[in-house]
Amino acid sequence: MSLSVAPGAAVLPRSTPSQQGVDPGALVRLLDALETAGIELHSLMVLRHGHVVAEGWWAPYRPSGLHLLYSLSKSFTSTAIGLAVEEGLLDIDDPVLRHFGELAPAEPSPRLQRMRVRHLLSMTTGHREDTVARLDRLNPVGSFLAVPPEEEPGTWFTYNQGATLTLSALITRLTGQRLLDYLRPRLLDPLGITEANWQGLRELDLGFSGLHAPTEAVAKLGQLYLQRGRWQGRQLVAETWVAEATSRQIENPREPNPDWRQGYGYQFWQGRHGYRGDGACGQFCLVLPEADVVVATTAATEDMQLVLDAIHGHLLPGFGGTAGDGEVTGVEDALAARLAQLRLPVAEGERATPSSVSLPWSAPAPATGVRLTHLESDAQGWRVTFADDQSEYALRCGYGTWLESETAPRPGTRLRIAACGAWRPGATFVLQIRFIETPHGLTLTCDCTSGRTKARWNVAPLGDVPIGELALDLDRF
């Protein structure tokens, strides 16, 4: 299946905030609040009336770069199921065992027999706990079905990665394609999303996580849903699916944070304002129908509620204005200049090598864990090698700026890294690293006298995976 796309049809139009009735001061206050709170944003896009009114990337992150979306991937998986329903490949009231009966236990429980596809979508499979820890990489769907539901399907909400993985497997079973390949001609190509990568298990894309895409892909998905599935004159996703997927299908009052206990749809969260897809560490696709607004972010934060609170408290009051006078124009100019110059803080310290250290330097003895193993100067900063228990990673490191490198932890993979560094008193070298197709980064602080290195994540990868697992498989593009 392929949809032709007119040249330029997938380009989001750009506008100034005031032309779309947005107070530019509200955007400034949002940036101020997030900065004051110490939130590490990697990108921000705000759309109103279908126009991008603000966008920015914090260097070393950039507009064209892919970014791991974590559970925001689920909203793309939901969209694939909606497309398959529209094509007549399944009904969401199908029993799950109709499609995977041969993978079920020999004597499936009555609750498992009553589990429907809609229960996978709404996270109401009846399991009291997430099944992810019990999934077998060699038999993921069979191991999910082997976990007996403790509650009647449809009555109990549990955020359940195994449910979404099973939805991905359902697409593959019905179409013979991996999830990403199924979505390309039906969703990604018409939206002009030319690059994406989805991590997987053997022949399956994860579905519940693992999608890497640019921020604009997130914004476009949100705009598509805001427009009830219609894009540039085409109904890409059925309007009925959009309405169901983004409506409250189950109450979830046990969730601790206010924007996570407003109910759940089909792989979309309900919020105090609008609805959203979201992923760990601050990956958001927030849709605010009452304001005709989409907000897309990528980030590295453990306080996702704070991000939503800032949007609600500072950005929402800024909708509804009109094009302003010279004062508004001045604020817009200042906002545009600020957005164009965003960057993550670089390592603070000196360029000059302490007299007690001779370069090139190498770690004097083997060590465990993440450590700096080699350091030498070059024209722009340093060439560095660091290592974990599985591999070594060679990269370029800037002084006062981020320098990008690419390495391959395993054949057929890529790991893009940006780094900056500086010397501090006591023959201490500080190396700041960002794995720029993910939310994650490390700060290594190395005593170059003893060779001892302290390592600290900005936010640790989910599942405590080794660094090499952050790399992308090139055959998944």
CSV table of C-alpha atoms in Angstrom, one decimal:
chain,number,residue,atom,x,y,z
A,1,MET,CA,0.0,0.0,0.0
A,2,SER,CA,1.3,3.4,-0.9
A,3,LEU,CA,-0.2,6.9,-0.7
A,4,SER,CA,1.1,9.6,-3.0
A,5,VAL,CA,2.0,12.9,-1.3
A,6,ALA,CA,2.0,16.2,-3.1
A,7,PRO,CA,5.3,18.1,-2.8
A,8,GLY,CA,5.4,20.1,0.4
A,9,ALA,CA,2.1,18.6,1.6
A,10,ALA,CA,3.7,17.2,4.7
A,11,VAL,CA,5.5,20.3,5.8
A,12,LEU,CA,4.2,22.0,8.9
A,13,PRO,CA,3.6,25.7,8.2
A,14,ARG,CA,5.5,28.2,10.4
A,15,SER,CA,4.1,31.4,12.0
A,16,THR,CA,4.7,33.9,14.7
A,17,PRO,CA,2.9,33.3,18.0
A,18,SER,CA,0.9,36.5,17.9
A,19,GLN,CA,-0.4,35.7,14.4
A,20,GLN,CA,-2.0,32.5,15.8
A,21,GLY,CA,-3.3,34.2,19.0
A,22,VAL,CA,-0.5,33.1,21.3
A,23,ASP,CA,1.1,35.5,23.8
A,24,PRO,CA,4.8,35.1,23.1
A,25,GLY,CA,5.4,36.1,26.8
A,26,ALA,CA,3.7,32.9,27.8
A,27,LEU,CA,6.3,30.9,25.8
A,28,VAL,CA,9.1,32.9,27.5
A,29,ARG,CA,7.6,32.2,30.9
A,30,LEU,CA,7.4,28.5,30.1
A,31,LEU,CA,11.0,28.4,29.1
A,32,ASP,CA,12.0,30.3,32.3
A,33,ALA,CA,10.0,27.9,34.5
A,34,LEU,CA,11.5,24.8,33.0
A,35,GLU,CA,15.0,26.2,33.2
A,36,THR,CA,14.6,27.4,36.8
A,37,ALA,CA,13.3,23.9,37.7
A,38,GLY,CA,16.4,22.3,36.2
A,39,ILE,CA,14.5,20.3,33.5
A,40,GLU,CA,16.8,19.1,30.8
A,41,LEU,CA,14.8,19.7,27.7
A,42,HIS,CA,16.2,18.4,24.4
A,43,SER,CA,13.5,19.9,22.1
A,44,LEU,CA,10.2,21.8,22.2
A,45,MET,CA,7.6,22.4,19.5
A,46,VAL,CA,4.4,24.3,20.0
A,47,LEU,CA,1.7,24.3,17.3
A,48,ARG,CA,-1.5,26.4,17.2
A,49,HIS,CA,-4.1,26.3,14.5
A,50,GLY,CA,-1.8,23.9,12.6
A,51,HIS,CA,1.1,26.3,12.6
A,52,VAL,CA,4.4,25.9,14.4
A,53,VAL,CA,4.7,29.0,16.6
A,54,ALA,CA,7.7,28.0,18.6
A,55,GLU,CA,10.4,25.4,18.2
A,56,GLY,CA,13.8,24.9,19.6
A,57,TRP,CA,16.5,22.2,20.1
A,58,TRP,CA,19.1,22.3,22.9
A,59,ALA,CA,22.5,21.6,21.3
A,60,PRO,CA,23.8,19.0,20.8
A,61,TYR,CA,20.3,17.9,19.9
A,62,ARG,CA,19.0,19.1,16.5
A,63,PRO,CA,15.8,19.1,14.4
A,64,SER,CA,16.7,16.2,12.2
A,65,GLY,CA,18.0,14.0,14.9
A,66,LEU,CA,16.1,10.9,16.0
A,67,HIS,CA,15.2,10.6,19.7
A,68,LEU,CA,14.1,7.5,21.7
A,69,LEU,CA,10.4,8.1,22.6
A,70,TYR,CA,10.1,5.3,25.1
A,71,SER,CA,6.3,4.8,25.8
A,72,LEU,CA,5.2,7.5,23.5
A,73,SER,CA,5.8,4.7,21.0
A,74,LYS,CA,2.6,3.2,22.3
A,75,SER,CA,0.5,5.9,20.6
A,76,PHE,CA,2.0,5.0,17.2
A,77,THR,CA,1.2,1.3,17.9
A,78,SER,CA,-2.4,2.3,18.7
A,79,THR,CA,-2.6,4.1,15.4
A,80,ALA,CA,-1.4,0.9,13.6
A,81,ILE,CA,-4.2,-1.1,15.2
A,82,GLY,CA,-6.7,1.6,14.1
A,83,LEU,CA,-5.5,1.4,10.5
A,84,ALA,CA,-5.7,-2.4,10.6
A,85,VAL,CA,-9.3,-2.2,11.9
A,86,GLU,CA,-10.1,0.2,9.1
A,87,GLU,CA,-8.6,-2.3,6.6
A,88,GLY,CA,-10.9,-5.0,8.0
A,89,LEU,CA,-8.0,-7.1,9.3
A,90,LEU,CA,-9.4,-7.4,12.8
A,91,ASP,CA,-12.0,-6.2,15.2
A,92,ILE,CA,-11.1,-4.9,18.6
A,93,ASP,CA,-13.7,-7.2,20.2
A,94,ASP,CA,-11.8,-10.2,18.8
A,95,PRO,CA,-10.7,-12.6,21.5
A,96,VAL,CA,-6.9,-12.4,21.8
A,97,LEU,CA,-6.8,-16.2,21.6
A,98,ARG,CA,-8.5,-16.0,18.2
A,99,HIS,CA,-5.2,-14.7,16.9
A,100,PHE,CA,-2.7,-16.4,19.2
A,101,GLY,CA,-4.5,-19.6,20.4
A,102,GLU,CA,-1.6,-21.9,19.6
A,103,LEU,CA,0.6,-19.8,22.0
A,104,ALA,CA,-1.7,-20.0,24.9
A,105,PRO,CA,-1.3,-22.4,27.9
A,106,ALA,CA,-2.7,-25.9,27.4
A,107,GLU,CA,-5.7,-25.0,29.6
A,108,PRO,CA,-6.2,-21.2,29.3
A,109,SER,CA,-8.1,-19.6,32.2
A,110,PRO,CA,-11.6,-18.3,31.6
A,111,ARG,CA,-10.3,-14.8,32.1
A,112,LEU,CA,-7.7,-15.3,29.4
A,113,GLN,CA,-10.4,-16.7,27.1
A,114,ARG,CA,-12.4,-13.5,27.7
A,115,MET,CA,-9.5,-11.1,27.0
A,116,ARG,CA,-10.2,-9.0,23.9
A,117,VAL,CA,-8.0,-6.9,21.7
A,118,ARG,CA,-9.7,-3.8,23.2
A,119,HIS,CA,-8.3,-4.9,26.6
A,120,LEU,CA,-4.8,-4.9,25.3
A,121,LEU,CA,-5.4,-1.4,23.9
A,122,SER,CA,-6.9,0.0,27.2
A,123,MET,CA,-4.4,-1.7,29.6
A,124,THR,CA,-7.3,-3.7,31.1
A,125,THR,CA,-6.1,-7.2,30.6
A,126,GLY,CA,-6.8,-8.1,34.2
A,127,HIS,CA,-3.2,-8.3,35.3
A,128,ARG,CA,-2.5,-6.6,38.6
A,129,GLU,CA,1.1,-6.0,37.7
A,130,ASP,CA,3.0,-5.2,34.5
A,131,THR,CA,4.0,-8.4,32.8
A,132,VAL,CA,7.2,-7.0,31.3
A,133,ALA,CA,9.5,-8.8,33.8
A,134,ARG,CA,8.0,-12.1,32.8
A,135,LEU,CA,8.3,-11.8,29.1
A,136,ASP,CA,10.6,-14.3,27.3
A,137,ARG,CA,12.6,-12.8,24.5
A,138,LEU,CA,12.3,-16.0,22.5
A,139,ASN,CA,8.6,-16.3,23.0
A,140,PRO,CA,7.2,-12.9,24.1
A,141,VAL,CA,3.6,-13.4,23.3
A,142,GLY,CA,3.4,-16.9,24.7
A,143,SER,CA,5.0,-15.8,27.9
A,144,PHE,CA,2.5,-12.9,28.1
A,145,LEU,CA,-0.4,-15.3,27.7
A,146,ALA,CA,1.1,-17.6,30.3
A,147,VAL,CA,0.6,-14.9,33.1
A,148,PRO,CA,-2.9,-15.5,34.4
A,149,PRO,CA,-5.0,-12.4,34.9
A,150,GLU,CA,-6.0,-11.9,38.5
A,151,GLU,CA,-9.0,-9.7,37.6
A,152,GLU,CA,-11.7,-9.8,35.0
A,153,PRO,CA,-10.5,-8.2,31.8
A,154,GLY,CA,-11.9,-4.7,31.3
A,155,THR,CA,-12.2,-3.9,35.0
A,156,TRP,CA,-8.7,-3.2,36.2
A,157,PHE,CA,-6.1,-0.7,34.9
A,158,THR,CA,-2.5,-1.8,34.9
A,159,TYR,CA,0.1,-0.1,32.7
A,160,ASN,CA,1.3,-3.3,31.0
A,161,GLN,CA,4.1,-3.4,28.5
A,162,GLY,CA,3.3,-7.0,27.5
A,163,ALA,CA,-0.2,-5.9,26.3
A,164,THR,CA,1.3,-3.4,23.8
A,165,LEU,CA,4.0,-5.9,22.7
A,166,THR,CA,1.1,-8.3,21.9
A,167,LEU,CA,-0.5,-5.5,19.8
A,168,SER,CA,2.7,-5.2,17.8
A,169,ALA,CA,2.8,-9.0,17.4
A,170,LEU,CA,-0.8,-8.9,16.2
A,171,ILE,CA,0.1,-6.4,13.4
A,172,THR,CA,3.0,-8.7,12.3
A,173,ARG,CA,0.8,-11.8,12.4
A,174,LEU,CA,-2.0,-10.2,10.3
A,175,THR,CA,0.3,-8.5,7.8
A,176,GLY,CA,3.5,-10.3,7.7
A,177,GLN,CA,5.3,-7.0,8.4
A,178,ARG,CA,7.0,-5.5,11.4
A,179,LEU,CA,5.1,-2.7,12.9
A,180,LEU,CA,7.3,0.1,11.6
A,181,ASP,CA,7.2,-1.4,8.0
A,182,TYR,CA,3.4,-1.5,8.2
A,183,LEU,CA,3.2,2.1,9.3
A,184,ARG,CA,5.5,3.6,6.7
A,185,PRO,CA,3.2,3.8,3.7
A,186,ARG,CA,0.1,4.4,5.8
A,187,LEU,CA,1.2,6.9,8.3
A,188,LEU,CA,4.9,8.0,8.2
A,189,ASP,CA,5.2,8.6,4.4
A,190,PRO,CA,2.0,10.8,4.2
A,191,LEU,CA,3.2,12.8,7.2
A,192,GLY,CA,6.6,13.3,5.7
A,193,ILE,CA,8.4,11.3,8.4
A,194,THR,CA,11.3,10.1,6.4
A,195,GLU,CA,13.5,8.6,9.1
A,196,ALA,CA,12.5,6.4,12.1
A,197,ASN,CA,13.9,3.3,13.8
A,198,TRP,CA,12.1,0.8,16.1
A,199,GLN,CA,14.0,-1.5,18.4
A,200,GLY,CA,12.7,-5.0,18.6
A,201,LEU,CA,12.8,-8.6,19.7
A,202,ARG,CA,13.7,-10.9,16.8
A,203,GLU,CA,10.9,-10.4,14.2
A,204,LEU,CA,8.9,-8.0,16.3
A,205,ASP,CA,9.1,-4.3,16.9
A,206,LEU,CA,8.6,-3.7,20.7
A,207,GLY,CA,5.5,-1.6,20.3
A,208,PHE,CA,5.5,-0.5,23.9
A,209,SER,CA,8.8,1.4,23.5
A,210,GLY,CA,11.9,1.6,21.2
A,211,LEU,CA,10.6,4.0,18.5
A,212,HIS,CA,13.2,6.6,17.6
A,213,ALA,CA,11.9,9.6,15.6
A,214,PRO,CA,12.4,13.3,15.2
A,215,THR,CA,10.5,15.8,17.3
A,216,GLU,CA,8.6,16.9,14.3
A,217,ALA,CA,7.2,13.4,13.9
A,218,VAL,CA,5.8,13.6,17.4
A,219,ALA,CA,4.2,17.0,16.6
A,220,LYS,CA,2.7,15.7,13.3
A,221,LEU,CA,1.1,12.7,15.1
A,222,GLY,CA,-0.4,15.1,17.6
A,223,GLN,CA,-1.7,17.4,14.8
A,224,LEU,CA,-3.1,14.5,12.9
A,225,TYR,CA,-5.1,13.4,16.0
A,226,LEU,CA,-6.1,17.0,16.7
A,227,GLN,CA,-7.5,17.1,13.1
A,228,ARG,CA,-9.5,13.9,13.8
A,229,GLY,CA,-7.2,11.8,11.6
A,230,ARG,CA,-7.3,14.1,8.5
A,231,TRP,CA,-4.1,15.3,6.9
A,232,GLN,CA,-3.8,17.6,3.9
A,233,GLY,CA,-7.2,16.5,2.5
A,234,ARG,CA,-6.8,12.8,3.2
A,235,GLN,CA,-8.4,10.8,6.0
A,236,LEU,CA,-5.3,8.9,7.1
A,237,VAL,CA,-6.8,7.5,10.3
A,238,ALA,CA,-10.6,6.9,10.8
A,239,GLU,CA,-12.3,9.7,12.7
A,240,THR,CA,-14.1,7.1,14.8
A,241,TRP,CA,-10.8,5.6,15.8
A,242,VAL,CA,-9.3,8.9,16.9
A,243,ALA,CA,-12.4,9.6,19.0
A,244,GLU,CA,-12.3,6.2,20.7
A,245,ALA,CA,-8.5,6.1,21.2
A,246,THR,CA,-8.4,9.5,22.8
A,247,SER,CA,-11.4,9.0,25.1
A,248,ARG,CA,-11.5,7.6,28.6
A,249,GLN,CA,-11.9,3.9,28.3
A,250,ILE,CA,-11.0,3.1,31.9
A,251,GLU,CA,-10.7,4.9,35.2
A,252,ASN,CA,-7.3,4.8,36.8
A,253,PRO,CA,-7.6,6.4,40.3
A,254,ARG,CA,-4.7,4.5,41.8
A,255,GLU,CA,-2.1,6.4,39.7
A,256,PRO,CA,-0.1,8.8,42.0
A,257,ASN,CA,0.3,11.9,39.8
A,258,PRO,CA,-2.8,14.1,38.8
A,259,ASP,CA,-2.2,14.0,35.0
A,260,TRP,CA,-1.8,10.2,35.2
A,261,ARG,CA,-5.1,9.5,37.0
A,262,GLN,CA,-7.6,11.1,34.6
A,263,GLY,CA,-8.3,7.9,32.8
A,264,TYR,CA,-6.8,6.0,29.8
A,265,GLY,CA,-7.8,5.5,26.2
A,266,TYR,CA,-6.2,3.3,23.6
A,267,GLN,CA,-2.5,3.9,24.4
A,268,PHE,CA,-3.2,7.5,25.1
A,269,TRP,CA,-3.4,9.1,28.5
A,270,GLN,CA,-6.3,11.5,29.5
A,271,GLY,CA,-5.1,14.6,31.3
A,272,ARG,CA,-6.4,17.5,33.3
A,273,HIS,CA,-6.2,19.3,29.9
A,274,GLY,CA,-6.6,17.3,26.7
A,275,TYR,CA,-4.9,14.0,26.1
A,276,ARG,CA,-1.4,12.8,25.3
A,277,GLY,CA,1.0,10.1,24.4
A,278,ASP,CA,4.0,10.2,26.7
A,279,GLY,CA,7.2,8.3,27.3
A,280,ALA,CA,9.7,8.1,30.2
A,281,CYS,CA,12.1,11.0,30.9
A,282,GLY,CA,9.8,13.6,29.4
A,283,GLN,CA,8.8,12.6,25.9
A,284,PHE,CA,5.4,14.2,25.3
A,285,CYS,CA,2.9,14.6,22.5
A,286,LEU,CA,0.3,16.8,24.3
A,287,VAL,CA,-2.9,17.6,22.4
A,288,LEU,CA,-5.2,20.4,23.7
A,289,PRO,CA,-8.3,20.4,21.6
A,290,GLU,CA,-9.9,23.2,23.5
A,291,ALA,CA,-7.1,25.5,22.5
A,292,ASP,CA,-6.3,23.9,19.1
A,293,VAL,CA,-2.8,23.3,20.3
A,294,VAL,CA,-0.1,20.5,20.1
A,295,VAL,CA,3.0,20.5,22.3
A,296,ALA,CA,5.8,18.1,21.5
A,297,THR,CA,8.9,17.7,23.7
A,298,THR,CA,11.9,15.4,24.1
A,299,ALA,CA,13.8,15.6,27.4
A,300,ALA,CA,15.7,13.9,30.1
A,301,THR,CA,13.8,14.3,33.4
A,302,GLU,CA,12.4,12.2,36.1
A,303,ASP,CA,9.8,14.8,37.0
A,304,MET,CA,7.4,14.6,34.1
A,305,GLN,CA,4.5,16.0,36.1
A,306,LEU,CA,6.5,19.2,36.6
A,307,VAL,CA,6.7,19.6,32.8
A,308,LEU,CA,2.9,19.3,32.4
A,309,ASP,CA,2.4,21.7,35.4
A,310,ALA,CA,4.6,24.3,33.7
A,311,ILE,CA,2.7,23.9,30.4
A,312,HIS,CA,-0.6,24.2,32.2
A,313,GLY,CA,0.5,27.1,34.4
A,314,HIS,CA,2.4,29.2,31.9
A,315,LEU,CA,1.5,28.3,28.4
A,316,LEU,CA,-2.3,27.6,28.6
A,317,PRO,CA,-3.1,31.2,29.8
A,318,GLY,CA,-1.3,32.5,26.8
A,319,PHE,CA,-3.8,31.3,24.2
A,320,GLY,CA,-6.5,33.5,22.9
A,321,GLY,CA,-4.7,36.8,22.2
A,322,THR,CA,-4.4,38.7,19.0
A,323,ALA,CA,-1.6,40.1,16.9
A,324,GLY,CA,0.1,42.7,19.1
A,325,ASP,CA,1.9,46.0,18.9
A,326,GLY,CA,5.6,46.8,18.9
A,327,GLU,CA,6.0,45.5,22.5
A,328,VAL,CA,4.7,42.1,21.4
A,329,THR,CA,7.0,42.2,18.3
A,330,GLY,CA,10.0,42.8,20.6
A,331,VAL,CA,9.1,39.8,22.8
A,332,GLU,CA,8.7,37.6,19.7
A,333,ASP,CA,12.1,38.7,18.4
A,334,ALA,CA,13.7,38.0,21.8
A,335,LEU,CA,11.9,34.6,21.9
A,336,ALA,CA,13.1,33.7,18.4
A,337,ALA,CA,16.7,34.6,19.3
A,338,ARG,CA,16.5,32.6,22.5
A,339,LEU,CA,15.1,29.5,20.7
A,340,ALA,CA,17.8,29.7,18.1
A,341,GLN,CA,20.6,29.7,20.7
A,342,LEU,CA,19.6,26.9,23.0
A,343,ARG,CA,22.2,24.5,24.2
A,344,LEU,CA,22.8,22.2,27.2
A,345,PRO,CA,25.4,23.5,29.6
A,346,VAL,CA,28.9,22.5,28.8
A,347,ALA,CA,31.5,21.2,31.2
A,348,GLU,CA,33.0,24.0,33.3
A,349,GLY,CA,36.8,24.3,33.9
A,350,GLU,CA,40.0,24.9,32.1
A,351,ARG,CA,41.4,24.0,28.7
A,352,ALA,CA,45.1,23.8,29.8
A,353,THR,CA,46.3,20.4,31.0
A,354,PRO,CA,47.5,20.4,34.7
A,355,SER,CA,51.3,20.2,35.0
A,356,SER,CA,50.9,17.0,37.0
A,357,VAL,CA,49.3,15.2,34.0
A,358,SER,CA,51.1,14.1,30.8
A,359,LEU,CA,49.1,13.7,27.6
A,360,PRO,CA,48.3,11.3,26.1
A,361,TRP,CA,47.1,9.8,29.3
A,362,SER,CA,45.8,6.2,29.9
A,363,ALA,CA,44.2,4.6,32.9
A,364,PRO,CA,47.0,3.1,35.0
A,365,ALA,CA,45.1,-0.1,35.9
A,366,PRO,CA,42.0,-2.1,34.9
A,367,ALA,CA,38.8,-1.0,36.6
A,368,THR,CA,35.2,-2.1,36.7
A,369,GLY,CA,32.1,-0.1,35.7
A,370,VAL,CA,32.2,2.9,33.4
A,371,ARG,CA,35.6,4.6,33.3
A,372,LEU,CA,37.8,6.9,31.3
A,373,THR,CA,40.6,4.9,29.7
A,374,HIS,CA,42.4,7.3,27.4
A,375,LEU,CA,42.8,11.1,26.9
A,376,GLU,CA,44.8,13.1,24.4
A,377,SER,CA,44.6,16.7,23.1
A,378,ASP,CA,43.6,17.8,19.7
A,379,ALA,CA,42.8,21.1,18.0
A,380,GLN,CA,39.2,21.4,19.2
A,381,GLY,CA,39.6,19.7,22.6
A,382,TRP,CA,40.4,16.1,23.2
A,383,ARG,CA,40.2,12.6,21.9
A,384,VAL,CA,38.8,10.3,24.5
A,385,THR,CA,38.1,6.7,25.1
A,386,PHE,CA,35.8,5.5,27.8
A,387,ALA,CA,34.6,2.0,28.5
A,388,ASP,CA,32.1,-0.1,30.4
A,389,ASP,CA,32.3,-3.8,31.1
A,390,GLN,CA,31.3,-4.7,27.5
A,391,SER,CA,33.0,-2.3,25.2
A,392,GLU,CA,35.2,0.7,24.6
A,393,TYR,CA,33.9,3.9,23.0
A,394,ALA,CA,36.2,6.4,21.2
A,395,LEU,CA,35.0,9.9,20.7
A,396,ARG,CA,35.9,13.6,20.2
A,397,CYS,CA,35.4,15.9,23.1
A,398,GLY,CA,35.0,19.7,22.7
A,399,TYR,CA,36.0,22.5,25.1
A,400,GLY,CA,33.2,25.0,25.5
A,401,THR,CA,31.2,23.2,22.8
A,402,TRP,CA,29.7,19.8,22.0
A,403,LEU,CA,31.5,17.6,19.4
A,404,GLU,CA,29.7,14.7,17.9
A,405,SER,CA,31.1,11.2,17.2
A,406,GLU,CA,29.6,7.9,15.9
A,407,THR,CA,30.7,4.5,16.9
A,408,ALA,CA,29.4,0.9,16.5
A,409,PRO,CA,29.3,-1.2,19.7
A,410,ARG,CA,28.2,-4.2,17.6
A,411,PRO,CA,28.4,-4.8,13.8
A,412,GLY,CA,25.5,-3.2,12.0
A,413,THR,CA,24.8,-0.7,14.7
A,414,ARG,CA,25.4,3.0,15.4
A,415,LEU,CA,25.7,5.0,18.6
A,416,ARG,CA,25.8,8.7,18.2
A,417,ILE,CA,27.6,10.6,21.0
A,418,ALA,CA,28.2,14.2,21.7
A,419,ALA,CA,30.8,15.2,24.3
A,420,CYS,CA,32.5,18.2,26.0
A,421,GLY,CA,35.0,18.4,28.7
A,422,ALA,CA,37.2,20.5,31.0
A,423,TRP,CA,40.0,20.2,33.6
A,424,ARG,CA,39.3,21.0,37.2
A,425,PRO,CA,41.6,21.3,40.2
A,426,GLY,CA,43.4,18.2,41.4
A,427,ALA,CA,44.2,16.7,38.0
A,428,THR,CA,40.5,16.0,37.5
A,429,PHE,CA,39.1,15.7,34.0
A,430,VAL,CA,35.3,16.1,33.6
A,431,LEU,CA,33.7,14.5,30.6
A,432,GLN,CA,30.1,15.2,29.7
A,433,ILE,CA,28.5,12.8,27.3
A,434,ARG,CA,25.1,12.7,25.6
A,435,PHE,CA,23.9,9.7,23.6
A,436,ILE,CA,22.0,12.0,21.3
A,437,GLU,CA,19.5,9.6,19.9
A,438,THR,CA,18.2,8.9,23.4
A,439,PRO,CA,17.4,11.0,26.5
A,440,HIS,CA,20.5,9.6,28.3
A,441,GLY,CA,23.8,11.1,29.2
A,442,LEU,CA,26.8,10.4,31.5
A,443,THR,CA,29.1,12.7,33.4
A,444,LEU,CA,32.5,11.1,34.0
A,445,THR,CA,34.8,12.6,36.6
A,446,CYS,CA,38.2,11.1,36.5
A,447,ASP,CA,41.1,11.6,38.9
A,448,CYS,CA,44.0,11.3,36.4
A,449,THR,CA,46.4,10.6,39.2
A,450,SER,CA,44.7,7.4,40.4
A,451,GLY,CA,42.7,6.7,37.3
A,452,ARG,CA,39.5,6.4,39.4
A,453,THR,CA,36.4,7.5,37.6
A,454,LYS,CA,33.0,8.5,39.0
A,455,ALA,CA,30.1,8.1,36.6
A,456,ARG,CA,26.7,9.7,36.9
A,457,TRP,CA,23.7,9.4,34.6
A,458,ASN,CA,21.4,12.4,33.9
A,459,VAL,CA,18.6,9.8,33.8
A,460,ALA,CA,19.5,6.2,33.8
A,461,PRO,CA,18.2,4.0,30.9
A,462,LEU,CA,15.1,2.0,31.7
A,463,GLY,CA,15.9,-1.6,32.5
A,464,ASP,CA,19.5,-0.6,33.5
A,465,VAL,CA,20.7,-1.7,30.1
A,466,PRO,CA,24.4,-1.4,29.2
A,467,ILE,CA,25.6,1.5,27.1
A,468,GLY,CA,25.9,-0.6,23.9
A,469,GLU,CA,22.1,-1.4,24.1
A,470,LEU,CA,21.4,2.3,23.4
A,471,ALA,CA,22.8,1.8,19.8
A,472,LEU,CA,20.4,1.6,16.8
A,473,ASP,CA,20.3,-1.4,14.5
A,474,LEU,CA,21.0,0.0,11.0
A,475,ASP,CA,18.9,-2.6,9.3
A,476,ARG,CA,15.8,-1.2,11.0
A,477,PHE,CA,15.9,2.0,9.0
